[in-house]
Amino acid sequence: MYDKIDEIRDKLKGYTPGNMKESLPLLDSLLELHHTAKAAVDIERARYMTAHLKQTEDQNIPMPVRRAQAVSSYLSRRKVCFHDHNMLGGATTGKVLGAPLYPEFFGLGIWPELGNISTRTENPQLLDKKDADILNFEVFPYWMEKSISEEVRKVDPYRQSLLEKMIIYTVSKAATISHTTPCYELVLQKGINGILEEATQKQAEYGEDEEKSDFYHSVRIAMEGILDYAANIAREAAQKADQETDPKRKENFQRIARICEKVPAHPAETYHEAVNALWICQVAVFAENSNMAINPGRLDQILYPYFIREYKAGKLSVEDALNITGCLWFKIADNVNLVPEAAERLFGGAGAVPAVTLGGVDRDGNDAVNELTYLLLKITELLPIRDPNVNARFHPEKNPVAYRNEVSRVILTNKAIPAFFNDVENINTLVNQGETLEHARDYAVIGCVELGSQGRDYSASSSIFMMMYTILYMALHNGRTKVTGDAPLWKATGNPEDFTTFEQFWDAYGEQTRLMAENAVALNNTYGEKHQEFLPTPLLSALFKGPMDKGRDLIRGGAVYNSSGVTHIGFPDVCDSICAIKDICFNESNSEMCLSLTELVRAVDNNFKGYELLEAYLKNTAPKYGTDHPVAVEISQRLIKLGYEVFNGQKNYRGGNYRVAYWTMTNHAGYGSVTGALPSGRKANVPFSSGITPVSQIDTQLTASLDAVAALNSEHTPGAYALNMKYSPVECSRENVDRFGSIVQAYMNNGGQQVQFNIQDYETLTEARDYPDRHPHLLVRVSGYSAYFNTLNKAMKDELIMRSQYNLPSGKFVPL
Amino acid sequence: MDGPGIRTTVFFKGCPLSCPWCHNPESQAYFAETLFFPDACIRCGNCDQGKACHTLARRIIGKPYPPEQLVKILLQDRSYYETSGGGVTFSGGEALGFTGYLSRVIPALKDEKIHIAVQTCGYFDYNQLSSTILPMIDLIYFDLKIMDDEIHTRLLGKSNRIILENFSRLLEQDIDVRPRIPLIPHLVANSKNLDALAVFLSKHRVKQCEFLYYNPGAREKLIRLNREPVDDLPEKPVPMAENNAWIDYFKQKIKKTPGRG
Amino acid sequence: MDFLKSLEGYSEKLQKTMIKNRLKKLKAEIETEVAGEALDKLLFLLLKAMGLLFLVDKEYRKNIKDFNATYVICSRDKKIDVSAIFKKVHGLFSEKDGMEVRDVIVENPTTTVTFRDGKAMAEFLLSGNPDVIAGMLDNQLSVSGNLNYLFKFVYLLWLIPELLGINDFKERLSHQS
């Protein structure tokens, strides 16, 4: 059916990273600009939104309408900028690389730094005095009692205070409404005008029902904001065109003006229109909701009809399509998160992680790898930039080996992206979560690694972070934590000397897991309720399947599916710790190392000082997840099952499930660097292992390591996980590419859900840490997304260096 | 080079030859040995008490695997063999010195349709091999080193007569046999020896040959095994240009040498 | 507020001069404290200066227009017990936005910050790299109450050294920790 694949692949072969200067000069120059752009705080949204909310404070306008007005006022009034010769109109902020400030979330966190955020050592974000004063005098004072965390504190100060301990659980609703994939197809097909008409009609129809009527009203206002914004772009571009003397640039402005006059108001017809319409909608979503993990989704599917129609008609060349797509990539990468310095240690270096998903099967279960899939892969190869986060779905039975190998080749070439996702396991786990088979097949990757039917599942997939280190600490210290005093936090579950069997200890661990889960869920649900009260999302809701039919906002359960996500930090280290406890405290047949749990805990709490033999045993002999040791296999699977069971019975504030996941962004390194030792033999202040990845530097083989992960029941990880593997750099030969792809496929056949790679060796990464100038744009996979190595904090750099490196041809572990 | 696709390689411990450049010197002796890494030693005293070392200081090389257990381990990676067209490679030491053991392993693997490769130094009992597992082997890498039997015997401890005979006899079988020449500076990679190798291979109408490069890493292993490294072998890898020059030399030679028709 | 009381009866101009002189003295005291080891008194001195600056520096005072809040800052070693109350205060002949410092803990504060000791306090509030999270995880500090108020407070504090003309304040302090 995709009859132009060979032809297009053949044409794509002519474009390589080495010849971009000649073959795609526009993209080459944009890449240069991207690399030199300095992040700057953008206050425009905060300013207009705040002004509008202040103005309407006492007017008794329903919140959905009032917030839509505020968003709309920003969209209508914001500056339109053209920073370069990108072929698309629209930008997330008014800065070349902007960090938008969301005062309703954590924006006020930069207050202490207003004077020096531009000059701080870690990832400075430029902010001039004038803007700083606006924040200080106009914006921030309004939000002091109103930012969402303070609203939550008013009703649940206790659980909010536990959140602020950072090391128990975190709830990202304090920072964001996001982590979902809108249905941009709707806009491409109907145009914003179509949605607006529908909203108008339905508002009239449901005039009696206040909630519905308010919702449709708010959608109308939001849609008008998008239309205003697009019209402003068109007008500004036309003006620029008039002033421009360079004929090529003039033409570019004229084209942008033409396109933005038409889309997203009307349905898109050409590839260029479709891409620009999609981008403007993405910008609009950021106007309403924070710039984290709002995902473009399955672009090779959404954009395919526009691409292939024009291509076949001879109106769009491969070069045109590469240029347009590349421009979209740079647009997607035009923003970063605002990060207060204090948070750098835990979160430093993150992009906004908008995920693009390629390949896999279509809604009917057939091979969906098409001509555009290969073109988007080519762009991914040519533009190794932080965002978008490109992910390749692979269905071992339906997708061709040629596709598998092309993805592998791109990874070996740019050394980091895309990540691989297994369609068989991922579709299965989503069906197990209640999605229909057809919807599950249409999943897109969210943010780092999470899964959700695109445009149908409002997944809030980063809702809760569980600190497994603290669960284990509580299980070993009678329910106490290091940060909440001498009394048990939730429940006294016994001191080490109280456990006479392993199962008694396990029960204590399970009980503390359950209690942490319940508290985190309660707090997350409170946040959700406060979002419903104060932060309705009519704009995002209109670009989604469900809300327009139900007459209900996304955050009130308007979507077809309404899940929330829970991820876990420290799984591999805690798993190894529990294995060690079983192996040396409750294993009479262990003649090499036998120790009471009390003694083990003492050694751990002393960071193994005076327990060197024990430490050596734990590191080198005790059972480890990532090997085929039966204890490790058993404990890893039980632990995953426990996490699933604890959350599976919980319901979120929208009536949806909690989907358990194991991805860690940079948190594992940050938290590891500030926590104590573990029974696994890990010493204090050492980064935890990332995501679901077996602990670094354990003695194992590539296949054993992959098998351990693949053996985990994917029904227990419906939010997916990040498995980070590192290969020594190898020649990108046909043989190596095939070997690479074969390994991935075997891992998937064994049940693996996700895997991503860094093709780096210890020496290069160490050099990049010690001499940042020698590797200015080094792109690495962190734990679910890509980052520039130089923007990461030290703990994260160390963790990346420390990761086990494998030799691809031999599968052997290369020790550090 | 262990064969096509993703493979598991089994290293046997024990070899009839004693090549001074052997890059797996820990696989030469027929018994378990200990590699010693003094930096990792914490002086816990476990070894004095005959207990296991849990640091990485004393690493024991050589572990007995009952055939059934080995088969089980090898089959764990079956999905990788299948997706890549890989399989299992038996190496060493000298794998074909253990035909009795292999007779209990290879048939079980063949039942599962696993591709089998062997790397050999050529010094083995041909009759024993051909009467047992030879038909189940898909691919043999056959190392050829020194053609002068006097030098061969002096340096490697055994005459090359059996090796060359075995090579000839294997070629008569329906098996993929690939000769390999390790380009050991001076000892193997010299014009006289390569000339002789070219003549020998041409005689058998073998025009394709693979090359291995000298690996100086063995020197460190010898020290850790408490053995003396050989003085006249270099401490650094041979520059690729030099290796390539010998390969070109050899290829020219073999092209010019008429095969016996 | 003995000092303010002592100003009563003088002309506004004279009062301003006396406050400025007082600020100069405070500057010297702060510099001495920063050069010392304990840093227990540093916060109290800075807050004193803050209160006076609000009286004489209109631009600085703009930061607390109609601002009402109470902060308690204390240390677990009991060496620091300070409250800062932002409210309309009487100074220089009129009611103005201002701040009153007390060396006791007042009740029902908006935000409370508890430090392990003076050093932990100095690191958190004033160093160039306040590692709040590490501090919290090491149990060096804990915060209760509205965080936004704390953010504002830290911002106000960070402005003081510059207003007093203390150069390289953060560098000096970071040499300490």
CSV table of N, CA, C and O in Angstrom, one decimal, chain A residues 39 84 144 190 270 290 305 320 379 385 442 455 535 568 596 598 610 623 628 635 663 775 778:
chain,number,residue,atom,x,y,z
A,39,ALA,N,19.1,30.4,26.7
A,39,ALA,CA,17.7,30.3,27.3
A,39,ALA,C,17.4,31.7,28.0
A,39,ALA,O,18.3,32.3,28.7
A,84,ASP,N,14.3,34.0,12.9
A,84,ASP,CA,15.2,33.4,11.9
A,84,ASP,C,14.4,33.1,10.7
A,84,ASP,O,13.3,33.7,10.5
A,144,MET,N,0.6,35.0,45.4
A,144,MET,CA,1.2,34.5,46.6
A,144,MET,C,0.3,33.6,47.4
A,144,MET,O,0.7,32.6,47.9
A,190,LYS,N,-10.9,19.6,10.7
A,190,LYS,CA,-12.0,20.5,10.8
A,190,LYS,C,-11.7,22.0,10.7
A,190,LYS,O,-12.5,22.9,10.5
A,270,THR,N,-2.3,21.3,2.3
A,270,THR,CA,-0.9,20.9,2.0
A,270,THR,C,-0.2,20.4,3.2
A,270,THR,O,-0.6,20.6,4.3
A,290,SER,N,1.3,24.2,31.0
A,290,SER,CA,2.8,24.4,31.0
A,290,SER,C,3.5,23.6,30.0
A,290,SER,O,3.0,22.5,29.5
A,305,PRO,N,-1.4,11.7,5.1
A,305,PRO,CA,-2.3,12.0,4.0
A,305,PRO,C,-1.8,13.3,3.2
A,305,PRO,O,-1.9,13.3,2.0
A,320,ASP,N,11.7,19.5,0.0
A,320,ASP,CA,10.7,20.4,0.6
A,320,ASP,C,10.2,19.8,1.9
A,320,ASP,O,10.2,20.5,2.9
A,379,ILE,N,15.1,13.0,9.3
A,379,ILE,CA,15.3,14.3,10.1
A,379,ILE,C,15.9,14.0,11.5
A,379,ILE,O,16.7,14.8,11.9
A,385,ILE,N,19.0,17.0,18.0
A,385,ILE,CA,18.7,18.0,19.0
A,385,ILE,C,17.9,17.5,20.2
A,385,ILE,O,17.3,16.4,20.0
A,442,ASP,N,-3.4,2.7,18.7
A,442,ASP,CA,-3.1,4.1,18.3
A,442,ASP,C,-2.5,4.9,19.4
A,442,ASP,O,-2.7,6.0,19.6
A,455,GLY,N,-4.8,11.5,21.7
A,455,GLY,CA,-6.0,12.3,21.5
A,455,GLY,C,-7.2,11.8,22.3
A,455,GLY,O,-8.3,12.4,22.2
A,535,LEU,N,-8.0,25.8,37.5
A,535,LEU,CA,-7.3,25.8,36.2
A,535,LEU,C,-7.9,24.9,35.1
A,535,LEU,O,-7.3,24.0,34.6
A,568,HIS,N,8.4,5.5,39.6
A,568,HIS,CA,9.2,5.1,40.8
A,568,HIS,C,10.7,5.5,40.6
A,568,HIS,O,11.2,5.2,39.5
A,596,SER,N,22.6,-10.8,60.7
A,596,SER,CA,21.2,-10.4,61.1
A,596,SER,C,20.8,-9.1,60.4
A,596,SER,O,21.7,-8.3,60.0
A,598,THR,N,19.4,-6.7,61.6
A,598,THR,CA,19.8,-5.5,62.5
A,598,THR,C,21.3,-5.1,62.2
A,598,THR,O,21.6,-3.9,62.1
A,610,GLY,N,33.8,0.2,58.4
A,610,GLY,CA,34.1,-1.0,59.2
A,610,GLY,C,33.5,-2.3,58.7
A,610,GLY,O,33.6,-3.3,59.4
A,623,PRO,N,23.0,-11.5,45.0
A,623,PRO,CA,22.2,-11.6,43.8
A,623,PRO,C,21.9,-10.2,43.3
A,623,PRO,O,21.6,-9.3,44.1
A,628,ASP,N,20.7,-13.6,35.9
A,628,ASP,CA,19.7,-14.7,36.0
A,628,ASP,C,19.6,-15.3,37.3
A,628,ASP,O,19.1,-16.4,37.5
A,635,ILE,N,12.6,-11.5,43.1
A,635,ILE,CA,12.3,-10.2,43.8
A,635,ILE,C,11.9,-9.1,42.8
A,635,ILE,O,11.0,-8.4,43.1
A,663,TRP,N,10.2,5.4,35.2
A,663,TRP,CA,11.2,6.3,34.4
A,663,TRP,C,11.6,7.3,35.4
A,663,TRP,O,10.8,7.6,36.4
A,775,HIS,N,33.2,19.0,23.9
A,775,HIS,CA,32.0,18.3,23.4
A,775,HIS,C,30.8,19.2,23.6
A,775,HIS,O,29.9,18.9,24.4
A,778,LEU,N,27.1,17.6,22.8
A,778,LEU,CA,27.0,16.2,23.0
A,778,LEU,C,25.6,15.9,23.5
A,778,LEU,O,25.1,16.3,24.5
